[in-house]
C-alpha positions as a printed NumPy array, in Angstrom:
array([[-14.252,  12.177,  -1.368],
       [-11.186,  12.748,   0.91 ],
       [-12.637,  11.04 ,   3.6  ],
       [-13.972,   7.847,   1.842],
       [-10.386,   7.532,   0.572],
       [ -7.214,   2.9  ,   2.441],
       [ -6.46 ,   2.969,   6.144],
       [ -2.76 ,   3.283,   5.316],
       [ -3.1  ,   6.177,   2.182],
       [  0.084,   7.712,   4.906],
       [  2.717,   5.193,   3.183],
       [  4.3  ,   6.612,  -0.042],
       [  4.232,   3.066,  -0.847],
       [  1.229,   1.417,  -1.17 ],
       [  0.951,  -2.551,   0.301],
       [ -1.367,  -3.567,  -2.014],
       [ -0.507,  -7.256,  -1.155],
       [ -2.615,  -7.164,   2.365],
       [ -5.583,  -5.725,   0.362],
       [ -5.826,  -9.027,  -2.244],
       [ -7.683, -12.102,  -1.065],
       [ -7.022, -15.062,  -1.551],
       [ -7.368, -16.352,  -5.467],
       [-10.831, -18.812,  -5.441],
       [-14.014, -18.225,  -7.041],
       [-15.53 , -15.538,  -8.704],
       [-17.213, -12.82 ,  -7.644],
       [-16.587,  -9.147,  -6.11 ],
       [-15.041,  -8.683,  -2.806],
       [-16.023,  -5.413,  -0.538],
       [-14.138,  -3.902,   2.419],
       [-14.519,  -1.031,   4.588],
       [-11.736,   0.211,   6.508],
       [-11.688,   2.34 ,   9.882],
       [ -8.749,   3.221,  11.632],
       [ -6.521,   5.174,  14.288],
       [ -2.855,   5.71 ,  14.516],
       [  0.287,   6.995,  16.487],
       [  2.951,   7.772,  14.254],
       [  6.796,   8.936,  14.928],
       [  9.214,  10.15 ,  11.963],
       [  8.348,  13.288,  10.13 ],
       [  5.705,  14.178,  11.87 ],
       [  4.137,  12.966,  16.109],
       [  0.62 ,  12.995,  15.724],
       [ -2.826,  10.875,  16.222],
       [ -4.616,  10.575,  12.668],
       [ -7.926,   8.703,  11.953],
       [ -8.488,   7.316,   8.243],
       [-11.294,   5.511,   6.619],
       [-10.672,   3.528,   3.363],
       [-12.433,   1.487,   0.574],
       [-11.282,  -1.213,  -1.199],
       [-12.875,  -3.265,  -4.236],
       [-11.943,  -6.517,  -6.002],
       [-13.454,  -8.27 ,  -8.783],
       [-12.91 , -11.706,  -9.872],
       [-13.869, -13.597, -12.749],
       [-12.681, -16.742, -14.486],
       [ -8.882, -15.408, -15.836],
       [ -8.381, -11.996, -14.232],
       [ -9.252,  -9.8  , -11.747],
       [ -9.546,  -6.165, -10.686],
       [ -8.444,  -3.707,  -7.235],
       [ -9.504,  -0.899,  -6.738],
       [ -8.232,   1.124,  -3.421],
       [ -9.493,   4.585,  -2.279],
       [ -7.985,   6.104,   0.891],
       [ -7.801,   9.643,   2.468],
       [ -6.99 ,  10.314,   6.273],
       [ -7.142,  13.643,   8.484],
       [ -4.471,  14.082,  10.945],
       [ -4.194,  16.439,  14.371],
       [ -0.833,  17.82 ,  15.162],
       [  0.158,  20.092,  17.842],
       [ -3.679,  19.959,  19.248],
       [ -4.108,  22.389,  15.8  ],
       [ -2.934,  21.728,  12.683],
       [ -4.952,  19.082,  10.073],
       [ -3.173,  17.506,   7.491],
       [ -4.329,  15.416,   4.707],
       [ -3.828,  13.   ,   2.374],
       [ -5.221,  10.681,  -0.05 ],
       [ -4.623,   8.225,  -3.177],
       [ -6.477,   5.899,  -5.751],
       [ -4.671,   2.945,  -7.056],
       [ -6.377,   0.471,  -9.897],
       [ -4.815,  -2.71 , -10.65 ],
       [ -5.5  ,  -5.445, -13.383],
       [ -3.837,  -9.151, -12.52 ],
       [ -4.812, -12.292, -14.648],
       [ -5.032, -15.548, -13.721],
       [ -2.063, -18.652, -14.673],
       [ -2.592, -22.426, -13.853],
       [  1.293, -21.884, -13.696],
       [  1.489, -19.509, -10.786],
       [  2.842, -16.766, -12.779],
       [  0.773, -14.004, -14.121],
       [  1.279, -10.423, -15.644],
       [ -0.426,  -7.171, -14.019],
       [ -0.453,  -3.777, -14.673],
       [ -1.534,  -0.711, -12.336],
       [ -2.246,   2.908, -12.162],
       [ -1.65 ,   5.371,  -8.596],
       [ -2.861,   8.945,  -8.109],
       [ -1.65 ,  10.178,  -4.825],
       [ -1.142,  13.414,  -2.501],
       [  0.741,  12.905,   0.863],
       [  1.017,  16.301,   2.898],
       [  3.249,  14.354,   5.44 ],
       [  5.864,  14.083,   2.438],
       [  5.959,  16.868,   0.759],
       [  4.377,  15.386,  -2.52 ],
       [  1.894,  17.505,  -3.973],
       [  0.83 ,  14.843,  -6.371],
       [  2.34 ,  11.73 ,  -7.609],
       [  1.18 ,   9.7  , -10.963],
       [  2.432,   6.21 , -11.435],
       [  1.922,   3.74 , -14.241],
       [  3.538,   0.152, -14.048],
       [  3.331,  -3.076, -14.929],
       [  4.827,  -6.536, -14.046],
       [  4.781, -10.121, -13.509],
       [  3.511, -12.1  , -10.209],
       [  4.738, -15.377,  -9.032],
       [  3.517, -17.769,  -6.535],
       [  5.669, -19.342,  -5.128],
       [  6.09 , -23.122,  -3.247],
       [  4.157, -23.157,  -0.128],
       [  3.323, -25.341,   3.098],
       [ -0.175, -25.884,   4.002],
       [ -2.093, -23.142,   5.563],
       [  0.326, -20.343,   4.157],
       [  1.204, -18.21 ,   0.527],
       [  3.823, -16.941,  -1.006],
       [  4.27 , -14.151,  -3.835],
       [  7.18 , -12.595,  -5.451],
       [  6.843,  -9.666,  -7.765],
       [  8.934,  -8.365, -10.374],
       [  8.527,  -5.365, -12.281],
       [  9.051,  -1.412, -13.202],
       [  7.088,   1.611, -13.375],
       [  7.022,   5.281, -14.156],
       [  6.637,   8.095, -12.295],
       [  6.001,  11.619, -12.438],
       [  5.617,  14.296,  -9.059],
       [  5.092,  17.549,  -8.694],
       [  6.869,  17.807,  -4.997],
       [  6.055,  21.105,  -2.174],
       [  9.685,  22.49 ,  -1.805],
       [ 11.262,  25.924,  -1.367],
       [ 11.419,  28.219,  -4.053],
       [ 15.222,  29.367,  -2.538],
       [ 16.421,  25.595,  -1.863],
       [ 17.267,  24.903,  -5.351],
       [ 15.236,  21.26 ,  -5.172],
       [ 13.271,  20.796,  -8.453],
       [  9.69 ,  21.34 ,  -7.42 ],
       [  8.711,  18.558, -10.154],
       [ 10.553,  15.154, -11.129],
       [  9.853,  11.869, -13.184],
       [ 11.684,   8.724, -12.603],
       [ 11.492,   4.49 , -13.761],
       [ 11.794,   2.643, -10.781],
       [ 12.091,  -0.836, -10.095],
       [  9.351,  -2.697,  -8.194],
       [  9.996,  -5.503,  -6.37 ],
       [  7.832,  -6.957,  -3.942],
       [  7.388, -10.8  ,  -1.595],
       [  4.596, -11.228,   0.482],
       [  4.49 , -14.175,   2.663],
       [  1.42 , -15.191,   4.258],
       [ -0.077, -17.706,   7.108],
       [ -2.971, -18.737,   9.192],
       [ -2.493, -18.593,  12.817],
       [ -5.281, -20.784,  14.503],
       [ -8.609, -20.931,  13.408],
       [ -9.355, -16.996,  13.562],
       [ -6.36 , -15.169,  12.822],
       [ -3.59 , -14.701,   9.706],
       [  0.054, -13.253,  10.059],
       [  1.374, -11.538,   6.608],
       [  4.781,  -9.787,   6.252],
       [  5.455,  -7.613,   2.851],
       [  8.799,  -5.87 ,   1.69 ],
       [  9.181,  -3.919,  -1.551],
       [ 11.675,  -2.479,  -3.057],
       [ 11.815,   0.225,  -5.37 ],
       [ 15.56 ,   1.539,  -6.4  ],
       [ 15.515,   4.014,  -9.516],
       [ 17.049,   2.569, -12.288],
       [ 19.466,   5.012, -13.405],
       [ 20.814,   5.959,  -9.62 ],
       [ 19.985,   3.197,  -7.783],
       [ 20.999,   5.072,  -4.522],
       [ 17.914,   6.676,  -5.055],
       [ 15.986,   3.959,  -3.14 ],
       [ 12.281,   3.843,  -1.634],
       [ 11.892,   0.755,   0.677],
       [  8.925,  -0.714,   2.899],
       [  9.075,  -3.686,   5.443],
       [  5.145,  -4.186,   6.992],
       [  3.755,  -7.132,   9.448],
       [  0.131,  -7.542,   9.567],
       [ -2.002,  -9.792,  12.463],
       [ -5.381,  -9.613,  11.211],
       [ -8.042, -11.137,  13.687],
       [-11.475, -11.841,  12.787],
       [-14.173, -11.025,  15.191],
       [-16.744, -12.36 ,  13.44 ],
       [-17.601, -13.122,   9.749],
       [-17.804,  -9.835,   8.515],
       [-15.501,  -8.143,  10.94 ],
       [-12.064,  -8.076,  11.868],
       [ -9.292,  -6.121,  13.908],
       [ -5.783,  -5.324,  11.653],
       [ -2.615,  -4.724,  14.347],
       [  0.013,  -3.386,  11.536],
       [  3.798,  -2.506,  12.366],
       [  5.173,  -0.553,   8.882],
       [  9.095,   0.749,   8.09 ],
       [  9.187,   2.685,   5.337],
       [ 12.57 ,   4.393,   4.099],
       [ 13.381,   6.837,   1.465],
       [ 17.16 ,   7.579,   0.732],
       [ 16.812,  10.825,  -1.054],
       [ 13.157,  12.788,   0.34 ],
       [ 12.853,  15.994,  -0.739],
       [ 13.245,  19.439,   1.841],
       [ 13.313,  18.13 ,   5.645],
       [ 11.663,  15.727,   5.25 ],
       [ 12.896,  12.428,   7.331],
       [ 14.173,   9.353,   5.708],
       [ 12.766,   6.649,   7.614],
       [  9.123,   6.423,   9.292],
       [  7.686,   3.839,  11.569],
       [  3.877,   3.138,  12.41 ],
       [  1.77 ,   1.063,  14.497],
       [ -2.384,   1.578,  13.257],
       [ -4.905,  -0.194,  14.083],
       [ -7.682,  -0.966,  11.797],
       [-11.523,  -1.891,  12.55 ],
       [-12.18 ,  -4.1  ,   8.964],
       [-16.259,  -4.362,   7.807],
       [-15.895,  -7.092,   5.047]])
């Protein structure tokens, strides 16, 4: 089960935005993710990851599931690992603005976070758009509750529960006949010290091959004001990702 956990599980935030398809007909949507990475920030290592992700549609809502776990190399020795499962319900609106709600299990060596359990909810906007491209806005808050891998003798709380904010535009457009460019920020400031702020900026060129297969080039910035022990606020990574639809 660690292993057939998406390829970016590393992120403590999760783009679910680049995992949705497009709203049409109805049906369920498969997708199997393989992938390799560099990565600078906390950590220099090369990591492979393999990911699943599953989403149902029917005639007013719809349902995501995403499993991902990765194994990393560092230092030609150690392994590190990580995973998370994240479920999320959005229903349709002939208006262009719908409610969801989701649930996220995760572990992240890389971070420090021994286990993290969110539960929020929200509402999702469409927004105007030109042919050939999307755009969503999300507003919304959620709670969360960690149990983080700090020294006894630092005097860091080794567990912590917070409500966050979560904010969130994707934009999204077809380049050619073969290829679509997305870019994603969230933004997720706690709401009683908003200092205490988790951000994410990612751009996504995803080129199909063929029908059923594609190649994902992603560039991700993610930035945490307040991470716990040494770990590094800010983290940048380049993956790419071999995509069996």
């Amino acid at each position: 089960l660690g292993l057939l956990l998406p390829a970016d599980s590393s992120a403590l935030i999760l783009n679910t935005e680049k995992e949705r398809r497009a709203e049409g007909g109805e049906g369920l949507s498969r997708r199997l993710n393989l992938s390799a990475a560099l990565r600078s920030g906390n950590v220099d290592l090369v990591d492979f990851g393999l990911g699943l992700r599953l989403e149902k549609w029917d005639e007013h809502s719809s349902w995501l599931l995403i499993a991902g776990g990765r194994v990393a190399e560092k230092d030609n020795s150690t392994f590190v690992q990580e995973g998370q499962v994240h479920v999320r319900r959005n229903f349709r609106s002939d208006q262009g603005l719908g409610p969801e709600v989701f649930a996220q299990l995760q572990t992240n060596e890389f971070a420090n976070l021994e286990m993290r359990a969110l539960l929020g909810g929200g509402v999702r906007m469409r927004l105007e758009s030109v042919e050939g491209s999307r755009a969503w806005l999300g507003l919304g808050a959620m709670i969360e509750s960690e149990s983080l891998d700090v020294d006894s003798g630092s005097g860091e709380d080794s567990s912590a529960s917070a409500l966050r904010l979560n904010t969130y535009l994707s934009l999204s457009r077809a380049v050619g006949e073969s290829a679509d460019f997305s870019a994603t920020v969230f933004v997720q400031p706690r709401v009683d010290d908003p200092g205490d702020l988790r951000a994410m900026v990612e751009l996504l060129l995803e080129t199909r091959v063929s029908e059923r297969i594609s190649l994902d080039l992603s560039l991700s910035l993610e930035h945490d004001s307040r991470p716990p022990g040494d770990v590094e606020q800010t983290d940048v990574q380049l993956r790419n990702t071999l995509v069996f639809d």
